[in-house]
mmCIF file of C-alpha atoms in Angstrom:
data_model
loop_
_atom_site.group_PDB
_atom_site.id
_atom_site.type_symbol
_atom_site.label_atom_id
_atom_site.label_comp_id
_atom_site.label_asym_id
_atom_site.label_seq_id
_atom_site.Cartn_x
_atom_site.Cartn_y
_atom_site.Cartn_z
ATOM 1 C CA MET A 1 -12.956 -32.096 -8.857
ATOM 2 C CA THR A 2 -11.164 -28.938 -9.978
ATOM 3 C CA PRO A 3 -12.534 -25.397 -9.727
ATOM 4 C CA LEU A 4 -13.683 -23.603 -12.815
ATOM 5 C CA ASP A 5 -10.741 -22.110 -14.657
ATOM 6 C CA ASN A 6 -12.032 -18.830 -16.081
ATOM 7 C CA GLY A 7 -9.492 -16.474 -14.535
ATOM 8 C CA HIS A 8 -11.999 -14.771 -12.241
ATOM 9 C CA ASP A 9 -13.264 -15.202 -8.693
ATOM 10 C CA LEU A 10 -16.698 -16.779 -8.699
ATOM 11 C CA VAL A 11 -18.220 -15.687 -5.396
ATOM 12 C CA SER A 12 -19.592 -12.174 -4.970
ATOM 13 C CA ARG A 13 -18.850 -11.250 -1.372
ATOM 14 C CA PHE A 14 -20.813 -8.604 0.521
ATOM 15 C CA PRO A 15 -19.317 -8.300 4.037
ATOM 16 C CA GLU A 16 -20.986 -6.453 6.854
ATOM 17 C CA ASP A 17 -20.292 -2.696 6.892
ATOM 18 C CA GLY A 18 -17.146 -2.033 8.850
ATOM 19 C CA GLU A 19 -15.730 -5.538 8.524
ATOM 20 C CA ALA A 20 -11.941 -5.376 8.521
ATOM 21 C CA ASP A 21 -9.940 -6.253 5.436
ATOM 22 C CA GLY A 22 -8.146 -9.567 5.478
ATOM 23 C CA SER A 23 -8.486 -13.177 4.444
ATOM 24 C CA ALA A 24 -11.847 -14.877 4.063
ATOM 25 C CA GLU A 25 -10.944 -17.139 6.966
ATOM 26 C CA GLY A 26 -10.075 -14.196 9.193
ATOM 27 C CA ALA A 27 -13.238 -12.358 8.212
ATOM 28 C CA ARG A 28 -15.393 -15.347 9.184
ATOM 29 C CA GLY A 29 -13.678 -15.494 12.556
ATOM 30 C CA ALA A 30 -14.288 -11.787 13.079
ATOM 31 C CA LEU A 31 -17.950 -12.280 12.199
ATOM 32 C CA ARG A 32 -18.449 -14.852 14.908
ATOM 33 C CA ARG A 33 -17.011 -12.416 17.449
ATOM 34 C CA ASP A 34 -19.112 -9.495 16.230
ATOM 35 C CA ALA A 35 -21.378 -7.963 18.874
ATOM 36 C CA HIS A 36 -24.541 -8.294 16.810
ATOM 37 C CA ASP A 37 -23.686 -11.783 15.526
ATOM 38 C CA ALA A 38 -24.165 -11.141 11.813
ATOM 39 C CA ALA A 39 -25.639 -14.074 9.912
ATOM 40 C CA HIS A 40 -23.508 -15.390 7.028
ATOM 41 C CA ILE A 41 -25.895 -15.989 4.121
ATOM 42 C CA LEU A 42 -25.379 -17.767 0.791
ATOM 43 C CA VAL A 43 -27.583 -16.402 -2.009
ATOM 44 C CA VAL A 44 -28.052 -18.711 -5.005
ATOM 45 C CA ASP A 45 -28.388 -16.372 -7.977
ATOM 46 C CA ASN A 46 -30.856 -17.699 -10.560
ATOM 47 C CA TYR A 47 -29.857 -15.050 -13.125
ATOM 48 C CA ASP A 48 -32.441 -12.533 -11.949
ATOM 49 C CA SER A 49 -32.401 -8.735 -11.883
ATOM 50 C CA PHE A 50 -33.765 -8.672 -8.312
ATOM 51 C CA VAL A 51 -30.851 -10.555 -6.751
ATOM 52 C CA TYR A 52 -28.778 -7.567 -5.705
ATOM 53 C CA THR A 53 -31.817 -5.735 -4.356
ATOM 54 C CA ILE A 54 -32.315 -8.698 -2.025
ATOM 55 C CA VAL A 55 -28.598 -8.622 -1.183
ATOM 56 C CA SER A 56 -28.942 -4.925 -0.321
ATOM 57 C CA TYR A 57 -31.856 -5.649 2.028
ATOM 58 C CA LEU A 58 -29.928 -8.415 3.795
ATOM 59 C CA ARG A 59 -26.820 -6.254 4.170
ATOM 60 C CA THR A 60 -28.850 -3.331 5.495
ATOM 61 C CA LEU A 61 -30.163 -5.704 8.162
ATOM 62 C CA GLY A 62 -26.587 -6.605 9.129
ATOM 63 C CA ALA A 63 -26.003 -9.900 7.322
ATOM 64 C CA VAL A 64 -22.847 -10.912 5.477
ATOM 65 C CA VAL A 65 -23.782 -12.180 2.017
ATOM 66 C CA ASP A 66 -22.042 -14.347 -0.575
ATOM 67 C CA VAL A 67 -23.631 -14.684 -4.031
ATOM 68 C CA LEU A 68 -23.087 -17.722 -6.231
ATOM 69 C CA ARG A 69 -24.651 -18.298 -9.650
ATOM 70 C CA ASN A 70 -26.796 -21.414 -9.860
ATOM 71 C CA ASP A 71 -24.382 -23.134 -12.262
ATOM 72 C CA ALA A 72 -21.183 -22.298 -10.347
ATOM 73 C CA ILE A 73 -21.517 -25.038 -7.755
ATOM 74 C CA ALA A 74 -22.785 -28.565 -7.234
ATOM 75 C CA VAL A 75 -23.911 -30.380 -4.093
ATOM 76 C CA VAL A 76 -21.849 -33.421 -3.118
ATOM 77 C CA GLY A 77 -22.854 -35.146 0.102
ATOM 78 C CA CYS A 78 -23.267 -32.427 2.710
ATOM 79 C CA ASP A 79 -21.053 -29.831 1.060
ATOM 80 C CA ILE A 80 -20.837 -27.641 -2.039
ATOM 81 C CA VAL A 81 -18.067 -27.895 -4.623
ATOM 82 C CA PRO A 82 -17.241 -26.106 -7.903
ATOM 83 C CA ALA A 83 -19.376 -27.296 -10.789
ATOM 84 C CA GLU A 84 -17.532 -29.158 -13.527
ATOM 85 C CA THR A 85 -19.278 -27.162 -16.244
ATOM 86 C CA ASN A 86 -21.333 -24.001 -16.490
ATOM 87 C CA SER A 87 -23.288 -22.496 -19.345
ATOM 88 C CA ASP A 88 -21.988 -18.944 -19.232
ATOM 89 C CA SER A 89 -18.635 -18.219 -17.635
ATOM 90 C CA SER A 90 -18.908 -14.545 -18.540
ATOM 91 C CA ALA A 91 -21.761 -14.212 -16.055
ATOM 92 C CA PHE A 92 -19.281 -14.540 -13.231
ATOM 93 C CA VAL A 93 -17.292 -11.603 -14.603
ATOM 94 C CA LYS A 94 -20.420 -9.491 -14.150
ATOM 95 C CA ASN A 95 -20.599 -10.530 -10.524
ATOM 96 C CA SER A 96 -16.927 -9.794 -9.970
ATOM 97 C CA ASP A 97 -17.238 -6.372 -11.599
ATOM 98 C CA PHE A 98 -20.232 -5.338 -9.492
ATOM 99 C CA SER A 99 -19.071 -2.314 -7.518
ATOM 100 C CA GLY A 100 -21.224 -2.719 -4.419
ATOM 101 C CA ASP A 101 -22.029 0.503 -2.577
ATOM 102 C CA GLY A 102 -18.737 2.213 -3.363
ATOM 103 C CA ASP A 103 -17.317 2.001 0.160
ATOM 104 C CA GLY A 104 -14.822 -0.761 -0.563
ATOM 105 C CA ALA A 105 -16.935 -3.404 1.113
ATOM 106 C CA PHE A 106 -17.386 -5.517 -2.017
ATOM 107 C CA ARG A 107 -14.969 -8.413 -2.460
ATOM 108 C CA THR A 108 -14.878 -11.755 -4.255
ATOM 109 C CA ARG A 109 -13.603 -15.194 -3.340
ATOM 110 C CA ASP A 110 -12.911 -18.221 -5.488
ATOM 111 C CA VAL A 111 -15.592 -20.881 -5.192
ATOM 112 C CA GLU A 112 -13.042 -23.531 -4.233
ATOM 113 C CA HIS A 113 -12.644 -21.784 -0.869
ATOM 114 C CA VAL A 114 -16.364 -21.905 -0.065
ATOM 115 C CA SER A 115 -17.735 -24.473 2.379
ATOM 116 C CA PHE A 116 -21.417 -25.048 3.112
ATOM 117 C CA ALA A 117 -20.629 -25.212 6.831
ATOM 118 C CA ASP A 118 -19.673 -21.516 6.721
ATOM 119 C CA TYR A 119 -23.275 -20.429 6.166
ATOM 120 C CA ASP A 120 -26.050 -19.767 8.672
ATOM 121 C CA GLY A 121 -28.708 -19.729 5.967
ATOM 122 C CA VAL A 122 -29.333 -20.070 2.226
ATOM 123 C CA LEU A 123 -31.570 -17.877 0.074
ATOM 124 C CA ILE A 124 -32.751 -19.214 -3.294
ATOM 125 C CA SER A 125 -33.344 -16.179 -5.498
ATOM 126 C CA PRO A 126 -36.051 -15.397 -8.018
ATOM 127 C CA GLY A 127 -35.335 -16.177 -11.655
ATOM 128 C CA PRO A 128 -36.815 -16.977 -15.056
ATOM 129 C CA GLY A 129 -38.196 -20.326 -16.133
ATOM 130 C CA ALA A 130 -39.193 -23.402 -14.175
ATOM 131 C CA PRO A 131 -37.584 -24.514 -10.895
ATOM 132 C CA ALA A 132 -36.290 -27.774 -12.386
ATOM 133 C CA ASN A 133 -34.088 -25.656 -14.682
ATOM 134 C CA ALA A 134 -32.704 -23.480 -11.879
ATOM 135 C CA GLY A 135 -29.296 -25.124 -11.640
ATOM 136 C CA VAL A 136 -28.289 -26.212 -8.161
ATOM 137 C CA SER A 137 -31.356 -24.657 -6.488
ATOM 138 C CA GLU A 138 -33.343 -27.826 -5.799
ATOM 139 C CA ASP A 139 -30.248 -29.765 -4.704
ATOM 140 C CA MET A 140 -29.405 -26.892 -2.357
ATOM 141 C CA ILE A 141 -32.862 -27.110 -0.792
ATOM 142 C CA ARG A 142 -32.360 -30.852 -0.251
ATOM 143 C CA LEU A 143 -29.003 -30.104 1.372
ATOM 144 C CA CYS A 144 -30.631 -27.566 3.687
ATOM 145 C CA ALA A 145 -33.258 -30.164 4.620
ATOM 146 C CA ARG A 146 -30.623 -32.809 5.367
ATOM 147 C CA THR A 147 -28.561 -30.435 7.501
ATOM 148 C CA GLY A 148 -31.346 -28.446 9.162
ATOM 149 C CA THR A 149 -30.025 -25.208 7.654
ATOM 150 C CA PRO A 150 -32.517 -22.305 7.363
ATOM 151 C CA MET A 151 -33.574 -21.707 3.753
ATOM 152 C CA LEU A 152 -35.714 -19.012 2.159
ATOM 153 C CA GLY A 153 -36.922 -19.326 -1.428
ATOM 154 C CA VAL A 154 -38.200 -16.186 -3.158
ATOM 155 C CA CYS A 155 -40.583 -16.551 -6.135
ATOM 156 C CA LEU A 156 -38.805 -19.267 -8.186
ATOM 157 C CA GLY A 157 -37.255 -20.371 -4.887
ATOM 158 C CA LEU A 158 -40.697 -21.073 -3.388
ATOM 159 C CA GLN A 159 -41.626 -23.089 -6.461
ATOM 160 C CA ALA A 160 -38.398 -25.088 -6.126
ATOM 161 C CA LEU A 161 -39.209 -25.857 -2.484
ATOM 162 C CA ALA A 162 -42.652 -27.106 -3.504
ATOM 163 C CA GLU A 163 -41.236 -29.307 -6.268
ATOM 164 C CA VAL A 164 -38.581 -30.810 -3.990
ATOM 165 C CA TYR A 165 -41.375 -32.061 -1.737
ATOM 166 C CA GLY A 166 -43.436 -33.464 -4.605
ATOM 167 C CA ALA A 167 -45.903 -30.666 -5.357
ATOM 168 C CA SER A 168 -46.723 -29.526 -8.892
ATOM 169 C CA VAL A 169 -45.909 -26.111 -10.325
ATOM 170 C CA THR A 170 -48.268 -25.108 -13.125
ATOM 171 C CA HIS A 171 -49.196 -22.087 -15.206
ATOM 172 C CA ALA A 172 -50.984 -19.529 -13.067
ATOM 173 C CA ALA A 173 -54.575 -18.679 -13.903
ATOM 174 C CA SER A 174 -53.463 -15.088 -14.464
ATOM 175 C CA ILE A 175 -50.010 -13.612 -15.083
ATOM 176 C CA ARG A 176 -48.922 -11.116 -12.442
ATOM 177 C CA HIS A 177 -45.848 -9.109 -13.436
ATOM 178 C CA GLY A 178 -45.335 -6.020 -11.306
ATOM 179 C CA LYS A 179 -48.837 -6.240 -9.840
ATOM 180 C CA THR A 180 -49.736 -5.802 -6.177
ATOM 181 C CA SER A 181 -52.103 -8.044 -4.244
ATOM 182 C CA ASP A 182 -53.443 -8.112 -0.727
ATOM 183 C CA ILE A 183 -51.824 -11.075 1.036
ATOM 184 C CA GLU A 184 -53.668 -12.930 3.783
ATOM 185 C CA LEU A 185 -51.650 -14.811 6.382
ATOM 186 C CA LEU A 186 -52.777 -18.372 7.130
ATOM 187 C CA GLY A 187 -51.822 -21.355 9.221
ATOM 188 C CA VAL A 188 -49.140 -20.309 11.692
ATOM 189 C CA ASN A 189 -50.379 -16.722 11.892
ATOM 190 C CA GLY A 190 -54.030 -16.933 10.937
ATOM 191 C CA ARG A 191 -56.852 -19.298 10.206
ATOM 192 C CA SER A 192 -56.105 -22.914 9.355
ATOM 193 C CA CYS A 193 -55.279 -23.540 5.738
ATOM 194 C CA SER A 194 -57.936 -25.442 3.771
ATOM 195 C CA TYR A 195 -55.883 -25.692 0.575
ATOM 196 C CA ARG A 196 -54.197 -29.058 0.866
ATOM 197 C CA GLY A 197 -55.924 -31.897 -0.929
ATOM 198 C CA ASP A 198 -56.527 -35.272 0.709
ATOM 199 C CA GLU A 199 -54.611 -37.112 -2.008
ATOM 200 C CA ALA A 200 -51.212 -35.463 -1.562
ATOM 201 C CA SER A 201 -48.477 -37.971 -2.294
ATOM 202 C CA PRO A 202 -45.894 -38.959 0.330
ATOM 203 C CA THR A 203 -42.415 -37.603 -0.370
ATOM 204 C CA GLU A 204 -38.916 -38.932 0.060
ATOM 205 C CA ASP A 205 -37.204 -38.534 3.419
ATOM 206 C CA LEU A 206 -35.175 -35.337 3.065
ATOM 207 C CA GLY A 207 -33.929 -35.279 6.612
ATOM 208 C CA ASP A 208 -36.877 -34.242 8.764
ATOM 209 C CA SER A 209 -35.015 -35.635 11.767
ATOM 210 C CA ALA A 210 -31.945 -33.465 11.053
ATOM 211 C CA GLU A 211 -30.512 -31.319 13.804
ATOM 212 C CA VAL A 212 -31.893 -27.867 13.052
ATOM 213 C CA LYS A 213 -29.330 -25.039 12.982
ATOM 214 C CA GLY A 214 -31.889 -22.272 13.290
ATOM 215 C CA THR A 215 -35.278 -21.920 14.942
ATOM 216 C CA VAL A 216 -38.453 -23.205 13.283
ATOM 217 C CA GLN A 217 -40.847 -20.296 13.685
ATOM 218 C CA SER A 218 -42.993 -17.904 11.675
ATOM 219 C CA MET A 219 -41.639 -15.713 8.889
ATOM 220 C CA PHE A 220 -44.482 -13.246 9.435
ATOM 221 C CA GLU A 221 -44.192 -12.182 13.062
ATOM 222 C CA GLY A 222 -45.009 -8.479 13.313
ATOM 223 C CA VAL A 223 -46.428 -8.323 9.757
ATOM 224 C CA PRO A 224 -49.951 -6.885 9.312
ATOM 225 C CA ASN A 225 -52.675 -9.266 8.190
ATOM 226 C CA PRO A 226 -53.466 -8.633 5.401
ATOM 227 C CA PHE A 227 -50.573 -6.707 3.820
ATOM 228 C CA VAL A 228 -49.662 -5.553 0.305
ATOM 229 C CA ALA A 229 -47.030 -7.402 -1.740
ATOM 230 C CA THR A 230 -45.761 -7.176 -5.308
ATOM 231 C CA ARG A 231 -45.902 -10.217 -7.569
ATOM 232 C CA TYR A 232 -43.877 -11.158 -10.646
ATOM 233 C CA HIS A 233 -44.871 -14.656 -11.720
ATOM 234 C CA SER A 234 -46.650 -16.670 -14.381
ATOM 235 C CA LEU A 235 -46.224 -20.045 -12.641
ATOM 236 C CA ALA A 236 -47.860 -21.067 -9.371
ATOM 237 C CA VAL A 237 -47.891 -23.985 -6.940
ATOM 238 C CA ASP A 238 -50.918 -26.269 -7.248
ATOM 239 C CA PRO A 239 -52.127 -26.317 -3.626
ATOM 240 C CA HIS A 240 -53.940 -29.634 -4.054
ATOM 241 C CA THR A 241 -50.635 -31.419 -4.684
ATOM 242 C CA LEU A 242 -48.874 -30.166 -1.554
ATOM 243 C CA PRO A 243 -47.666 -32.866 0.859
ATOM 244 C CA ASN A 244 -48.246 -32.831 4.590
ATOM 245 C CA GLU A 245 -44.685 -31.593 5.179
ATOM 246 C CA LEU A 246 -45.488 -28.155 3.726
ATOM 247 C CA GLU A 247 -47.977 -25.689 5.147
ATOM 248 C CA VAL A 248 -49.447 -22.792 3.179
ATOM 249 C CA THR A 249 -48.886 -19.705 5.326
ATOM 250 C CA ALA A 250 -50.129 -16.983 2.945
ATOM 251 C CA ARG A 251 -52.419 -16.608 -0.047
ATOM 252 C CA ALA A 252 -53.325 -13.838 -2.500
ATOM 253 C CA MET A 253 -56.767 -12.510 -1.690
ATOM 254 C CA ASP A 254 -57.565 -11.594 -5.311
ATOM 255 C CA ASP A 255 -56.905 -14.965 -6.970
ATOM 256 C CA ASP A 256 -56.283 -17.388 -4.062
ATOM 257 C CA THR A 257 -52.794 -18.425 -5.237
ATOM 258 C CA VAL A 258 -50.237 -19.799 -2.800
ATOM 259 C CA GLN A 259 -47.989 -16.934 -1.670
ATOM 260 C CA ALA A 260 -45.982 -18.524 1.154
ATOM 261 C CA LEU A 261 -44.971 -21.994 2.312
ATOM 262 C CA GLN A 262 -43.306 -23.301 5.453
ATOM 263 C CA HIS A 263 -42.043 -26.762 6.333
ATOM 264 C CA VAL A 264 -43.798 -28.068 9.440
ATOM 265 C CA ALA A 265 -40.606 -29.306 11.157
ATOM 266 C CA LEU A 266 -37.603 -27.756 9.400
ATOM 267 C CA PRO A 267 -36.618 -24.082 8.882
ATOM 268 C CA LEU A 268 -37.497 -24.163 5.174
ATOM 269 C CA TYR A 269 -39.565 -21.235 3.897
ATOM 270 C CA GLY A 270 -40.744 -19.781 0.619
ATOM 271 C CA VAL A 271 -42.563 -16.654 -0.561
ATOM 272 C CA GLN A 272 -44.049 -16.290 -4.037
ATOM 273 C CA PHE A 273 -44.236 -12.495 -3.819
ATOM 274 C CA HIS A 274 -41.208 -10.183 -3.781
ATOM 275 C CA PRO A 275 -40.508 -8.721 -0.311
ATOM 276 C CA GLU A 276 -37.701 -6.604 -1.809
ATOM 277 C CA SER A 277 -40.056 -4.665 -4.094
ATOM 278 C CA ILE A 278 -40.612 -1.033 -3.151
ATOM 279 C CA MET A 279 -44.364 -1.665 -3.372
ATOM 280 C CA SER A 280 -44.288 -4.589 -0.913
ATOM 281 C CA GLY A 281 -45.157 -3.743 2.655
ATOM 282 C CA SER A 282 -43.081 -5.190 5.529
ATOM 283 C CA GLY A 283 -40.331 -6.458 3.215
ATOM 284 C CA TYR A 284 -37.533 -5.569 5.609
ATOM 285 C CA ARG A 285 -39.399 -7.157 8.519
ATOM 286 C CA ILE A 286 -39.933 -10.409 6.601
ATOM 287 C CA PHE A 287 -36.234 -10.673 5.741
ATOM 288 C CA ALA A 288 -35.349 -9.684 9.320
ATOM 289 C CA ASN A 289 -37.571 -12.435 10.713
ATOM 290 C CA TRP A 290 -35.764 -14.943 8.511
ATOM 291 C CA LEU A 291 -32.350 -13.664 9.581
ATOM 292 C CA GLY A 292 -33.555 -14.111 13.150
ATOM 293 C CA ILE A 293 -34.359 -17.709 12.306
ATOM 294 C CA CYS A 294 -30.782 -17.963 10.996
ATOM 295 C CA GLY A 295 -29.541 -16.821 14.406
ATOM 296 C CA GLN A 296 -29.081 -13.068 13.958
ATOM 297 C CA SER A 297 -31.125 -11.677 16.823
ATOM 298 C CA SER A 298 -30.346 -8.047 15.938
ATOM 299 C CA ALA A 299 -32.041 -8.135 12.534
ATOM 300 C CA VAL A 300 -35.590 -7.335 13.675
ATOM 301 C CA GLY A 301 -34.428 -4.266 15.585
ATOM 302 C CA ARG A 302 -32.537 -3.074 12.521
ATOM 303 C CA SER A 303 -35.690 -3.386 10.411
ATOM 304 C CA TYR A 304 -37.642 -0.790 12.397
ATOM 305 C CA GLY A 305 -38.348 2.276 10.295
ATOM 306 C CA LEU A 306 -37.157 0.663 7.053
ATOM 307 C CA MET A 307 -40.529 -0.488 5.711
ATOM 308 C CA PRO A 308 -41.623 1.102 2.412
ATOM 309 C CA ARG A 309 -44.507 3.519 2.816
ATOM 310 C CA VAL A 310 -47.318 1.592 1.171
ATOM 311 C CA PRO A 311 -50.896 1.198 2.406
ATOM 312 C CA ALA A 312 -51.707 -1.666 4.774
ATOM 313 C CA ILE A 313 -53.950 -3.132 2.067
ATOM 314 C CA SER A 314 -54.309 -2.151 -1.576
ATOM 315 C CA ARG A 315 -58.029 -1.423 -1.552
#
């Protein structure tokens, strides 16, 4: 399979601040020797305006981030390869022209030089539409399940995780675009979840026995219960269709919608709300906890003092 021939690099590269110039291969080697062991994260861009805000949060916490559009790559076996077709080649020019923070840290690489084994974790971004139409997103989640690679889905990414495991995503009872809700933590961090119906269907084996790269633990360690988060969604996971593999770990207190999911045995996570919103409390800590799951132990310490100043609860 040949890489896309559009004359532009396809991977937006956001190295850690201070990373030396040089080849992609040399940079990865330098990362592994770095004192704070920066996590190397692949962000699947679902054509959403929040993507680079999330990238900024991850970089602030010390991660090295590559961004790939959801139609730039395909999953083959246990690796990623250039997609044979994509719907909008000009979108990659936008990525390549993004100037980063102006300090020369932004670079691009051609997608043919990207290997899934290079990444410590994968983040599936928010985006418009339904998860089934989010390009490689659902296949990427399956790949993370097969390989035990930590994965975080945000908004559309949570819905994709639910669909991969057989749950239904339906129209939400109320549309929440730019609205805050009080979020209650459940399951791992709070009371047992009573959402799941007794008739949840069994799902295909996605690799629950895979060797896990990261640590299966809570995304919400150190987060107040409840806390305020910002929501931008008109679709929601039907909790009664969730399989036993997925646990609801947070809900919205105003309308009882699923706001976070976690796989019971694999480091697969999803949040329906937007941690990167300025009106979401503990956003940096939530991303830092996930980077810790990806193996970057310094992330939580870097998150101290970075939380937006919002009330503990919205009431």
